[in-house]
């Protein structure tokens, strides 16, 4: 079972109304200062936090800074990014200090201030700390600081990633074998000692990507072996197929050779294993050479396969590859992964969009997050001139009148505008998209706004992150009342996604379901038929399309067409390449062929059924499912 990340963008701690009330009344800011001084004011409140350890007061003060930035700073203002970045950092650190139970919060804050780069990256990963054990996070930060000191700021992403991943015990089951995480101090030493040998380095890689590196469950000795053997390997997915399949285990039920020899990376390569071991090997090797990787399993009860997802360089950018390290029968199957920081399963679409972080400076990433945080805070500000004006008190040498004039209000449209500004800076900041998606689900967007945001996610994410774009689009478009308009927007998305045939097929399935719900069976059948005609070999959707089409034919009183339908589909399906039988069993060829045999026998065509059955056995070694 997967969880949707960022169901709402949390303002952690006290209720929003209280936070905003406290920010309005915050005495520390009663006199006001220049808007351009917001970064310095954010730094000052953290210095005060190191003195009085009042996390709630510092968090409220930082909330005011975010609201000032949101209401009075134009996004094109030269100080805009710094203001949102530093005010956001101050708020996230203050919230964490307010919530964590430590003996000396002052000493903790002082230690964080002494390592500003590492603390900034850590605060970014703790925007919503509801799934983190803050005490263990900060205990590990202190432990790393005591062991490595200034190196924490040299490797801020690595530091932050280790702290948020290793705040819990990591244990994973690879079928009958159990693996555990390595000591995080040893991991820091390994990665920093070998920093120049890591494929993408570790000095400048964001923590949001490095969490998929430091969750290694191989021993340091195994990692050193993998680094020596595979340093610089840019095609980690292919290591999946380096591991020979243990057919004695699968066919005869014998204990796996690697389990008897001892489960380790060298032994997996020597003795082989099944798909779980193949995926684990590729994933572990990737982490050892500094490549973000994830162990992926098929989404759905009828999918029994594991494969590897990994980060790869694409020109000047990067992206996640979930296709190379898996068998052909599972291409197009969407996967789920265990999130290293949170410890629960999420859709692989949330991983793909993280690639955007590699192209951005830390300040831009933090600024985008600060804008989304500010938009959340704006919800509780009264929509009145008086309330907005209370954030613009002049000072003796302060801003001129032009600079104090509001650039936006606090309506839903204003909040959406600020979120949009943030996402234009960092399209990969998933919480921003999910805020909009959730607002649409709640009925808080008008039809024009829904259309605008559907077009925005398609434009900003559709080309590079189509799987994530579909995840965001589904609730937005489902909330549109007019089915014609909804279908037209899916058509627009389909044009963008057509290079990803599995995503294009998913869009057509969604349109078929839309028109089926509307009672227009002709239009629904048209979309299902397109999936059968154009995408039969591009993923599991052909099986779903056939099932829906079959139901429509029954409803239309034309059951005699069902056998013809399955025969036409079966004739265009590719036969599976040589593979283990349990994987061939998941292929479209086998599944559709089995259904065709059933239909032929039900229709009394025993000869035709025998002919198709013989063809299936010859291609897969399996008799059709009955």
Coordinates of C-alpha atoms in Angstrom, one line a residue, residues 13-552:
X13 CA 3.3 23.1 15.1
X14 CA 0.5 25.4 16.2
X15 CA -2.7 26.1 14.2
X16 CA -2.4 28.4 11.2
X17 CA -4.7 31.0 12.8
X18 CA -2.5 31.2 15.9
X19 CA 0.7 31.4 13.9
X20 CA -0.6 34.3 11.8
X21 CA -2.1 36.1 14.8
X22 CA 1.3 35.8 16.6
X23 CA 3.1 37.1 13.5
X24 CA 0.7 40.1 13.3
X25 CA 1.4 40.9 16.9
X26 CA 5.1 40.0 17.0
X27 CA 6.7 42.7 19.1
X28 CA 10.2 42.0 17.7
X29 CA 9.0 43.4 14.4
X30 CA 6.7 46.2 15.5
X31 CA 9.0 48.9 14.2
X32 CA 9.6 47.3 10.9
X33 CA 12.7 47.5 8.7
X34 CA 13.6 47.4 5.0
X35 CA 12.3 44.5 3.0
X36 CA 15.7 44.0 1.7
X37 CA 16.9 43.3 5.2
X38 CA 14.7 40.2 5.5
X39 CA 17.7 37.8 5.3
X40 CA 19.5 39.6 8.0
X41 CA 16.4 39.7 10.2
X42 CA 16.0 35.9 9.6
X43 CA 19.6 35.4 10.8
X44 CA 19.0 37.7 13.8
X45 CA 16.0 35.6 15.0
X46 CA 18.0 32.4 14.8
X47 CA 20.7 34.1 16.8
X48 CA 18.0 35.0 19.4
X49 CA 16.9 31.4 19.3
X50 CA 20.4 30.3 20.3
X51 CA 20.0 32.5 23.4
X52 CA 16.4 31.9 24.5
X53 CA 15.6 28.5 22.9
X54 CA 12.0 29.8 22.2
X55 CA 11.3 27.9 19.0
X56 CA 7.7 28.9 18.8
X57 CA 8.5 32.6 19.1
X58 CA 11.2 32.3 16.4
X59 CA 8.9 30.3 14.2
X60 CA 6.2 32.9 14.5
X61 CA 8.6 35.7 13.7
X62 CA 9.9 33.8 10.7
X63 CA 6.2 33.3 9.6
X64 CA 5.9 37.1 9.6
X65 CA 9.0 37.4 7.4
X66 CA 7.6 35.0 4.9
X67 CA 4.3 36.9 4.9
X68 CA 6.1 40.2 4.4
X69 CA 8.0 38.7 1.5
X70 CA 4.8 37.2 0.0
X71 CA 2.7 40.4 0.3
X72 CA 5.3 43.1 -0.5
X73 CA 8.1 41.6 -2.6
X74 CA 7.7 41.3 -6.3
X75 CA 9.1 37.9 -7.4
X76 CA 11.4 39.8 -9.8
X77 CA 12.7 41.9 -6.9
X78 CA 16.5 41.3 -6.6
X79 CA 16.1 40.4 -3.0
X80 CA 13.2 38.0 -3.5
X81 CA 15.0 34.7 -3.6
X82 CA 17.2 35.5 -0.6
X83 CA 14.2 36.7 1.4
X84 CA 12.1 33.6 0.9
X85 CA 15.1 31.3 1.2
X86 CA 16.4 32.7 4.5
X87 CA 13.0 33.3 6.1
X88 CA 12.0 29.8 5.2
X89 CA 15.2 28.3 6.6
X90 CA 14.6 30.2 9.9
X91 CA 11.1 29.0 10.2
X92 CA 12.0 25.3 9.5
X93 CA 14.8 25.3 11.9
X94 CA 12.7 27.1 14.6
X95 CA 9.9 24.6 14.1
X96 CA 12.2 21.7 14.5
X97 CA 13.8 23.1 17.7
X98 CA 10.4 23.8 19.1
X99 CA 9.3 20.2 18.6
X100 CA 12.5 18.2 19.5
X101 CA 13.1 17.0 23.0
X102 CA 16.8 17.6 23.7
X103 CA 18.6 18.5 26.9
X104 CA 20.0 21.8 25.7
X105 CA 18.2 23.3 22.7
X106 CA 20.4 26.4 23.0
X107 CA 23.5 24.3 22.4
X108 CA 21.8 22.5 19.5
X109 CA 20.9 25.8 17.9
X110 CA 24.4 27.1 18.3
X111 CA 25.8 24.0 16.7
X112 CA 23.5 24.4 13.8
X113 CA 24.4 28.0 13.3
X114 CA 28.1 27.0 13.3
X115 CA 27.4 24.8 10.3
X116 CA 25.2 27.0 8.1
X117 CA 25.4 25.1 4.8
X118 CA 24.6 21.8 6.4
X119 CA 21.9 23.3 8.6
X120 CA 20.2 24.9 5.6
X121 CA 20.1 21.6 3.7
X122 CA 18.8 19.8 6.8
X123 CA 16.1 22.4 7.4
X124 CA 14.9 21.9 3.8
X125 CA 14.6 18.2 4.3
X126 CA 12.7 18.9 7.5
X127 CA 10.0 21.2 6.1
X128 CA 7.5 18.6 7.1
X129 CA 9.2 16.6 9.9
X130 CA 6.0 14.6 10.8
X131 CA 7.7 11.3 9.6
X132 CA 11.1 12.0 11.2
X133 CA 12.4 11.2 14.6
X134 CA 13.7 14.7 15.3
X135 CA 15.7 13.7 18.4
X136 CA 17.6 11.0 16.5
X137 CA 18.0 13.4 13.5
X138 CA 19.7 16.0 15.7
X139 CA 21.6 13.4 17.8
X140 CA 23.2 12.1 14.6
X141 CA 23.9 15.7 13.4
X142 CA 25.8 16.3 16.7
X143 CA 27.6 12.9 16.3
X144 CA 28.7 13.8 12.8
X145 CA 29.8 17.3 13.9
X146 CA 31.9 15.9 16.7
X147 CA 33.6 13.4 14.3
X148 CA 34.0 15.6 11.2
X149 CA 33.5 19.2 12.2
X150 CA 33.9 21.6 9.2
X151 CA 33.5 18.8 6.7
X152 CA 29.7 18.9 7.4
X153 CA 29.6 22.3 5.5
X154 CA 31.8 20.9 2.7
X155 CA 29.3 18.0 2.3
X156 CA 25.9 19.6 3.3
X157 CA 23.7 17.3 1.2
X158 CA 25.4 14.2 2.5
X159 CA 25.1 15.4 6.1
X160 CA 21.4 16.2 5.8
X161 CA 20.6 13.0 4.0
X162 CA 22.4 10.8 6.5
X163 CA 20.6 12.6 9.4
X164 CA 17.0 12.1 8.0
X165 CA 17.5 8.6 6.6
X166 CA 19.3 7.1 9.6
X167 CA 16.9 8.4 12.3
X168 CA 15.4 4.9 12.3
X169 CA 16.7 1.3 12.0
X170 CA 16.8 0.3 8.3
X171 CA 16.1 -3.4 7.7
X172 CA 15.0 -4.9 4.4
X173 CA 13.9 -8.3 3.3
X174 CA 15.2 -9.5 0.0
X175 CA 13.1 -12.7 -0.1
X176 CA 14.6 -15.0 2.5
X177 CA 17.6 -12.8 3.2
X178 CA 17.7 -9.8 5.5
X179 CA 20.0 -6.8 5.2
X180 CA 20.6 -3.9 7.5
X181 CA 22.0 -0.3 7.1
X182 CA 25.6 0.5 7.7
X183 CA 26.6 2.8 10.5
X184 CA 26.0 6.4 9.2
X185 CA 29.3 7.7 10.6
X186 CA 31.1 5.0 8.6
X187 CA 29.1 5.9 5.6
X188 CA 30.1 9.6 5.9
X189 CA 33.7 8.6 6.1
X190 CA 33.4 6.3 3.1
X191 CA 31.7 8.8 0.9
X192 CA 33.9 11.7 1.8
X193 CA 37.1 9.7 1.5
X194 CA 36.0 8.6 -2.0
X195 CA 34.2 11.8 -3.0
X196 CA 36.3 12.2 -6.2
X197 CA 35.5 8.7 -7.3
X198 CA 31.7 9.1 -6.9
X199 CA 30.0 9.3 -10.3
X200 CA 28.1 12.5 -9.5
X201 CA 30.3 13.6 -6.6
X202 CA 28.8 14.2 -3.2
X203 CA 29.8 17.8 -2.4
X204 CA 27.2 19.6 -4.4
X205 CA 24.4 17.0 -4.8
X206 CA 21.2 18.0 -3.0
X207 CA 20.2 16.0 0.0
X208 CA 16.8 15.2 -1.6
X209 CA 18.8 13.1 -4.1
X210 CA 21.4 11.8 -1.7
X211 CA 18.8 10.2 0.5
X212 CA 18.6 7.6 -2.3
X213 CA 22.4 7.0 -1.9
X214 CA 23.0 6.9 1.8
X215 CA 20.3 4.3 2.6
X216 CA 22.8 1.6 1.6
X217 CA 22.4 -1.8 3.2
X218 CA 25.7 -3.2 2.0
X219 CA 28.6 -3.4 4.3
X220 CA 31.5 -0.9 3.9
X221 CA 33.6 -3.8 2.7
X222 CA 31.0 -4.7 0.0
X223 CA 30.8 -1.0 -1.0
X224 CA 34.5 -0.8 -1.4
X225 CA 34.5 -3.9 -3.6
X226 CA 31.7 -2.4 -5.7
X227 CA 33.5 0.9 -6.1
X228 CA 36.6 -0.9 -7.2
X229 CA 34.7 -3.0 -9.7
X230 CA 32.2 -0.5 -11.1
X231 CA 33.5 3.0 -10.5
X232 CA 32.2 5.4 -13.1
X233 CA 29.5 3.1 -14.4
X234 CA 26.8 5.2 -16.0
X235 CA 24.4 2.3 -16.8
X236 CA 23.6 0.8 -13.4
X237 CA 20.4 -0.6 -14.8
X238 CA 22.4 -3.1 -16.9
X239 CA 24.0 -4.6 -13.8
X240 CA 20.5 -6.1 -13.2
X241 CA 21.2 -8.5 -16.1
X242 CA 24.8 -9.2 -15.0
X243 CA 23.3 -11.6 -12.4
X244 CA 22.3 -14.9 -13.9
X245 CA 18.9 -16.3 -13.0
X246 CA 18.9 -19.2 -10.5
X247 CA 16.7 -21.6 -12.4
X248 CA 17.5 -24.5 -10.1
X249 CA 15.8 -22.5 -7.3
X250 CA 12.8 -21.5 -9.4
X251 CA 12.2 -24.8 -11.2
X252 CA 13.2 -27.3 -8.6
X253 CA 12.7 -25.5 -5.4
X254 CA 16.3 -25.9 -4.3
X255 CA 17.7 -23.4 -1.9
X256 CA 19.3 -20.5 -3.7
X257 CA 23.1 -20.8 -4.2
X258 CA 23.7 -17.3 -3.0
X259 CA 21.8 -17.9 0.2
X260 CA 23.8 -21.0 1.0
X261 CA 27.1 -19.2 0.2
X262 CA 26.2 -16.1 2.2
X263 CA 24.2 -13.1 0.9
X264 CA 26.7 -10.4 -0.3
X265 CA 27.4 -8.5 -3.5
X266 CA 30.3 -10.6 -4.6
X267 CA 28.4 -13.8 -4.0
X268 CA 25.3 -12.5 -5.8
X269 CA 27.5 -11.8 -8.9
X270 CA 29.1 -15.2 -8.5
X271 CA 26.1 -17.4 -7.9
X272 CA 23.2 -15.4 -9.3
X273 CA 19.7 -15.2 -7.9
X274 CA 16.1 -14.2 -8.8
X275 CA 14.8 -10.8 -9.8
X276 CA 14.8 -9.5 -6.2
X277 CA 18.5 -10.3 -5.9
X278 CA 19.2 -8.9 -9.4
X279 CA 17.5 -5.6 -8.4
X280 CA 19.2 -5.5 -5.0
X281 CA 22.7 -6.0 -6.6
X282 CA 22.2 -3.2 -9.1
X283 CA 20.8 -0.9 -6.4
X284 CA 23.6 -1.6 -3.9
X285 CA 26.3 -1.1 -6.6
X286 CA 24.8 2.2 -7.6
X287 CA 24.8 3.5 -4.0
X288 CA 28.4 2.4 -3.6
X289 CA 29.6 4.5 -6.6
X290 CA 27.4 7.5 -5.7
X291 CA 24.4 6.9 -8.0
X292 CA 21.0 7.5 -6.5
X293 CA 19.1 4.2 -6.9
X294 CA 15.9 2.6 -5.7
X295 CA 14.6 -0.9 -5.3
X296 CA 11.3 -0.9 -7.2
X297 CA 8.4 -3.3 -7.2
X298 CA 5.4 -3.5 -9.5
X299 CA 2.3 -1.7 -8.5
X300 CA -0.7 -4.1 -8.2
X301 CA -1.6 -7.4 -6.7
X302 CA -1.0 -9.3 -10.0
X303 CA 2.6 -8.0 -10.5
X304 CA 5.4 -10.0 -8.9
X305 CA 8.6 -8.4 -10.1
X306 CA 11.4 -6.2 -8.7
X307 CA 13.6 -3.9 -10.7
X308 CA 16.0 -1.0 -10.3
X309 CA 15.5 2.7 -10.8
X310 CA 18.5 4.9 -11.0
X311 CA 19.6 8.5 -11.6
X312 CA 21.4 9.2 -14.9
X313 CA 23.0 12.1 -16.6
X314 CA 21.0 13.5 -19.6
X315 CA 23.1 16.2 -21.3
X316 CA 23.4 19.0 -18.8
X317 CA 20.5 17.7 -16.7
X318 CA 19.6 14.4 -15.1
X319 CA 16.7 12.1 -14.9
X320 CA 15.6 8.8 -13.3
X321 CA 15.6 5.7 -15.4
X322 CA 13.1 3.0 -14.3
X323 CA 13.1 1.0 -17.6
X324 CA 16.6 -0.3 -18.2
X325 CA 16.9 -2.7 -15.2
X326 CA 13.8 -4.8 -15.7
X327 CA 12.4 -7.6 -17.9
X328 CA 10.6 -6.7 -21.1
X329 CA 7.3 -8.2 -19.9
X330 CA 7.2 -5.5 -17.2
X331 CA 7.9 -2.5 -19.3
X332 CA 5.1 0.0 -18.8
X333 CA 4.2 -1.3 -15.3
X334 CA 4.2 1.5 -12.8
X335 CA 6.2 0.9 -9.6
X336 CA 6.4 1.7 -6.0
X337 CA 9.5 2.4 -3.9
X338 CA 10.3 2.7 -0.2
X339 CA 11.1 6.4 0.5
X340 CA 14.4 6.4 2.4
X341 CA 13.5 9.3 4.6
X342 CA 9.9 8.4 5.5
X343 CA 10.2 4.6 5.5
X344 CA 6.9 3.9 3.6
X345 CA 6.0 3.1 0.0
X346 CA 5.4 5.9 -2.5
X347 CA 4.7 5.9 -6.3
X348 CA 7.8 6.0 -8.4
X349 CA 6.4 9.2 -10.0
X350 CA 7.4 11.2 -6.9
X351 CA 11.0 10.0 -7.4
X352 CA 11.3 11.0 -11.0
X353 CA 10.5 14.7 -10.4
X354 CA 13.4 15.0 -7.9
X355 CA 15.8 15.1 -10.8
X356 CA 15.1 18.8 -11.2
X357 CA 17.0 19.5 -8.0
X358 CA 20.4 18.7 -9.6
X359 CA 20.1 21.7 -12.0
X360 CA 19.3 24.3 -9.3
X361 CA 21.3 26.3 -6.8
X362 CA 20.5 25.7 -3.1
X363 CA 19.1 29.2 -2.8
X364 CA 16.6 28.7 -5.6
X365 CA 15.4 25.4 -4.2
X366 CA 14.9 27.0 -0.7
X367 CA 13.2 30.0 -2.2
X368 CA 10.7 27.9 -4.1
X369 CA 9.9 26.0 -0.9
X370 CA 9.6 29.3 1.0
X371 CA 7.1 30.6 -1.5
X372 CA 4.9 27.5 -1.0
X373 CA 5.2 27.8 2.8
X374 CA 4.2 31.5 2.6
X375 CA 1.2 30.6 0.4
X376 CA 0.1 28.2 3.1
X377 CA 0.4 30.9 5.8
X378 CA -1.6 33.3 3.7
X379 CA -4.7 31.2 4.0
X380 CA -5.2 32.4 7.6
X381 CA -4.6 36.1 7.0
X382 CA -7.9 38.0 6.9
X383 CA -8.6 39.3 3.4
X384 CA -8.8 42.9 4.4
X385 CA -6.6 46.0 3.7
X386 CA -6.1 46.5 7.4
X387 CA -4.7 43.0 8.0
X388 CA -2.4 43.3 5.0
X389 CA -1.3 46.8 6.0
X390 CA -0.2 45.5 9.4
X391 CA 2.7 43.7 7.7
X392 CA 4.0 47.0 6.3
X393 CA 4.8 49.3 9.3
X394 CA 7.3 52.0 8.2
X395 CA 10.5 52.7 10.1
X396 CA 12.7 55.7 10.5
X397 CA 15.1 54.9 7.6
X398 CA 12.9 52.2 6.1
X399 CA 11.4 51.5 2.8
X400 CA 9.9 54.1 0.5
X401 CA 6.2 54.1 -0.1
X402 CA 6.5 52.2 -3.4
X403 CA 8.3 49.3 -1.7
X404 CA 5.7 49.0 1.0
X405 CA 2.8 48.8 -1.4
X406 CA 1.3 45.3 -1.5
X407 CA 2.0 43.3 -4.7
X408 CA -0.7 40.7 -3.9
X409 CA -3.5 40.0 -1.5
X410 CA -4.4 36.8 0.3
X411 CA -7.1 35.3 -1.9
X412 CA -6.9 31.8 -3.3
X413 CA -5.9 33.4 -6.6
X414 CA -3.1 35.3 -4.9
X415 CA -1.9 32.1 -3.1
X416 CA -1.9 30.2 -6.4
X417 CA 0.1 33.0 -8.0
X418 CA 2.8 32.7 -5.3
X419 CA 2.9 28.9 -5.6
X420 CA 3.2 29.3 -9.4
X421 CA 6.2 31.7 -8.9
X422 CA 7.8 29.1 -6.8
X423 CA 7.2 26.2 -9.2
X424 CA 8.6 28.3 -12.1
X425 CA 11.8 28.4 -10.1
X426 CA 11.7 24.8 -9.1
X427 CA 9.3 22.6 -11.1
X428 CA 10.5 19.6 -9.1
X429 CA 9.2 20.9 -5.8
X430 CA 6.4 18.3 -5.5
X431 CA 4.6 19.8 -2.4
X432 CA 3.8 22.9 -4.5
X433 CA 2.0 20.8 -7.1
X434 CA 0.2 18.7 -4.5
X435 CA -1.1 21.8 -2.8
X436 CA -2.8 22.9 -6.1
X437 CA -4.0 19.3 -6.7
X438 CA -5.6 19.1 -3.3
X439 CA -7.2 22.6 -3.7
X440 CA -8.8 21.3 -6.9
X441 CA -10.1 18.1 -5.1
X442 CA -11.6 20.3 -2.4
X443 CA -13.5 22.4 -4.9
X444 CA -11.6 25.6 -4.1
X445 CA -10.5 26.3 -7.7
X446 CA -12.8 27.7 -10.3
X447 CA -12.9 26.2 -13.8
X448 CA -10.5 28.7 -15.3
X449 CA -8.0 28.1 -12.5
X450 CA -8.2 24.3 -13.0
X451 CA -7.6 24.7 -16.7
X452 CA -4.7 27.1 -16.1
X453 CA -3.0 24.7 -13.7
X454 CA -3.6 21.7 -15.9
X455 CA -1.8 23.6 -18.7
X456 CA 0.9 24.6 -16.3
X457 CA 1.8 21.1 -15.0
X458 CA 1.7 19.8 -18.6
X459 CA 4.0 22.6 -19.8
X460 CA 6.5 22.5 -16.9
X461 CA 6.5 18.8 -16.1
X462 CA 5.0 17.0 -19.0
X463 CA 8.0 16.6 -21.2
X464 CA 10.6 15.6 -18.5
X465 CA 8.4 14.1 -15.8
X466 CA 5.3 12.8 -17.6
X467 CA 4.5 10.1 -14.9
X468 CA 4.5 12.8 -12.2
X469 CA 2.5 15.2 -14.4
X470 CA -0.2 12.5 -14.7
X471 CA -0.3 12.0 -10.9
X472 CA -0.9 15.7 -10.4
X473 CA -3.3 16.1 -13.3
X474 CA -5.7 13.3 -12.4
X475 CA -7.4 15.0 -9.4
X476 CA -7.3 18.4 -11.1
X477 CA -9.0 17.2 -14.3
X478 CA -11.4 14.9 -12.4
X479 CA -12.7 18.0 -10.6
X480 CA -13.8 19.7 -13.9
X481 CA -17.5 19.4 -14.3
X482 CA -17.7 19.6 -18.1
X483 CA -16.6 16.2 -19.5
X484 CA -15.9 17.7 -22.9
X485 CA -13.5 20.2 -21.4
X486 CA -11.9 17.5 -19.2
X487 CA -11.4 15.2 -22.2
X488 CA -10.0 18.1 -24.3
X489 CA -7.4 18.8 -21.6
X490 CA -6.4 15.1 -21.5
X491 CA -6.0 15.4 -25.3
X492 CA -3.6 18.3 -24.8
X493 CA -1.6 16.2 -22.3
X494 CA -1.6 13.2 -24.6
X495 CA 0.1 15.3 -27.3
X496 CA 2.9 16.1 -24.8
X497 CA 3.1 12.5 -23.5
X498 CA 3.1 10.7 -26.8
X499 CA 6.8 9.9 -26.7
X500 CA 6.1 7.9 -23.5
X501 CA 3.7 5.3 -24.9
X502 CA 2.9 3.8 -21.5
X503 CA 1.8 7.2 -20.2
X504 CA -0.1 8.0 -23.5
X505 CA -2.0 4.7 -23.1
X506 CA -2.8 5.6 -19.5
X507 CA -4.3 8.9 -20.6
X508 CA -6.5 7.2 -23.2
X509 CA -7.7 4.7 -20.5
X510 CA -8.6 7.6 -18.2
X511 CA -10.6 9.2 -21.1
X512 CA -12.3 5.9 -21.7
X513 CA -13.3 5.6 -18.1
X514 CA -14.5 9.3 -18.1
X515 CA -16.9 8.7 -21.0
X516 CA -18.0 5.3 -19.6
X517 CA -19.0 7.1 -16.4
X518 CA -20.9 9.7 -18.5
X519 CA -22.8 6.9 -20.2
X520 CA -21.3 7.6 -23.7
X521 CA -20.3 4.1 -24.5
X522 CA -19.4 4.9 -28.1
X523 CA -16.7 7.4 -27.1
X524 CA -15.5 5.1 -24.3
X525 CA -15.1 2.3 -26.7
X526 CA -13.2 4.6 -29.1
X527 CA -10.5 5.3 -26.5
X528 CA -10.2 1.7 -25.4
X529 CA -9.9 0.7 -29.1
X530 CA -7.1 3.2 -29.6
X531 CA -5.2 1.6 -26.7
X532 CA -5.6 -1.8 -28.4
X533 CA -4.6 -0.5 -31.8
X534 CA -1.6 1.8 -30.8
X535 CA -0.3 0.6 -27.5
X536 CA -0.8 -3.2 -27.4
X537 CA 2.9 -3.8 -26.7
X538 CA 3.7 -0.8 -24.5
X539 CA 2.4 -1.9 -21.1
X540 CA -0.3 -3.7 -19.2
X541 CA -3.1 -1.3 -20.4
X542 CA -4.0 -3.6 -23.2
X543 CA -5.3 -6.1 -20.7
X544 CA -7.4 -3.5 -18.9
X545 CA -8.6 -2.0 -22.2
X546 CA -9.8 -5.5 -23.4
X547 CA -11.6 -6.1 -20.1
X548 CA -13.4 -2.7 -20.3
X549 CA -14.2 -3.2 -24.0
X550 CA -15.6 -6.7 -23.3
X551 CA -17.9 -5.2 -20.6
X552 CA -19.1 -2.6 -23.1

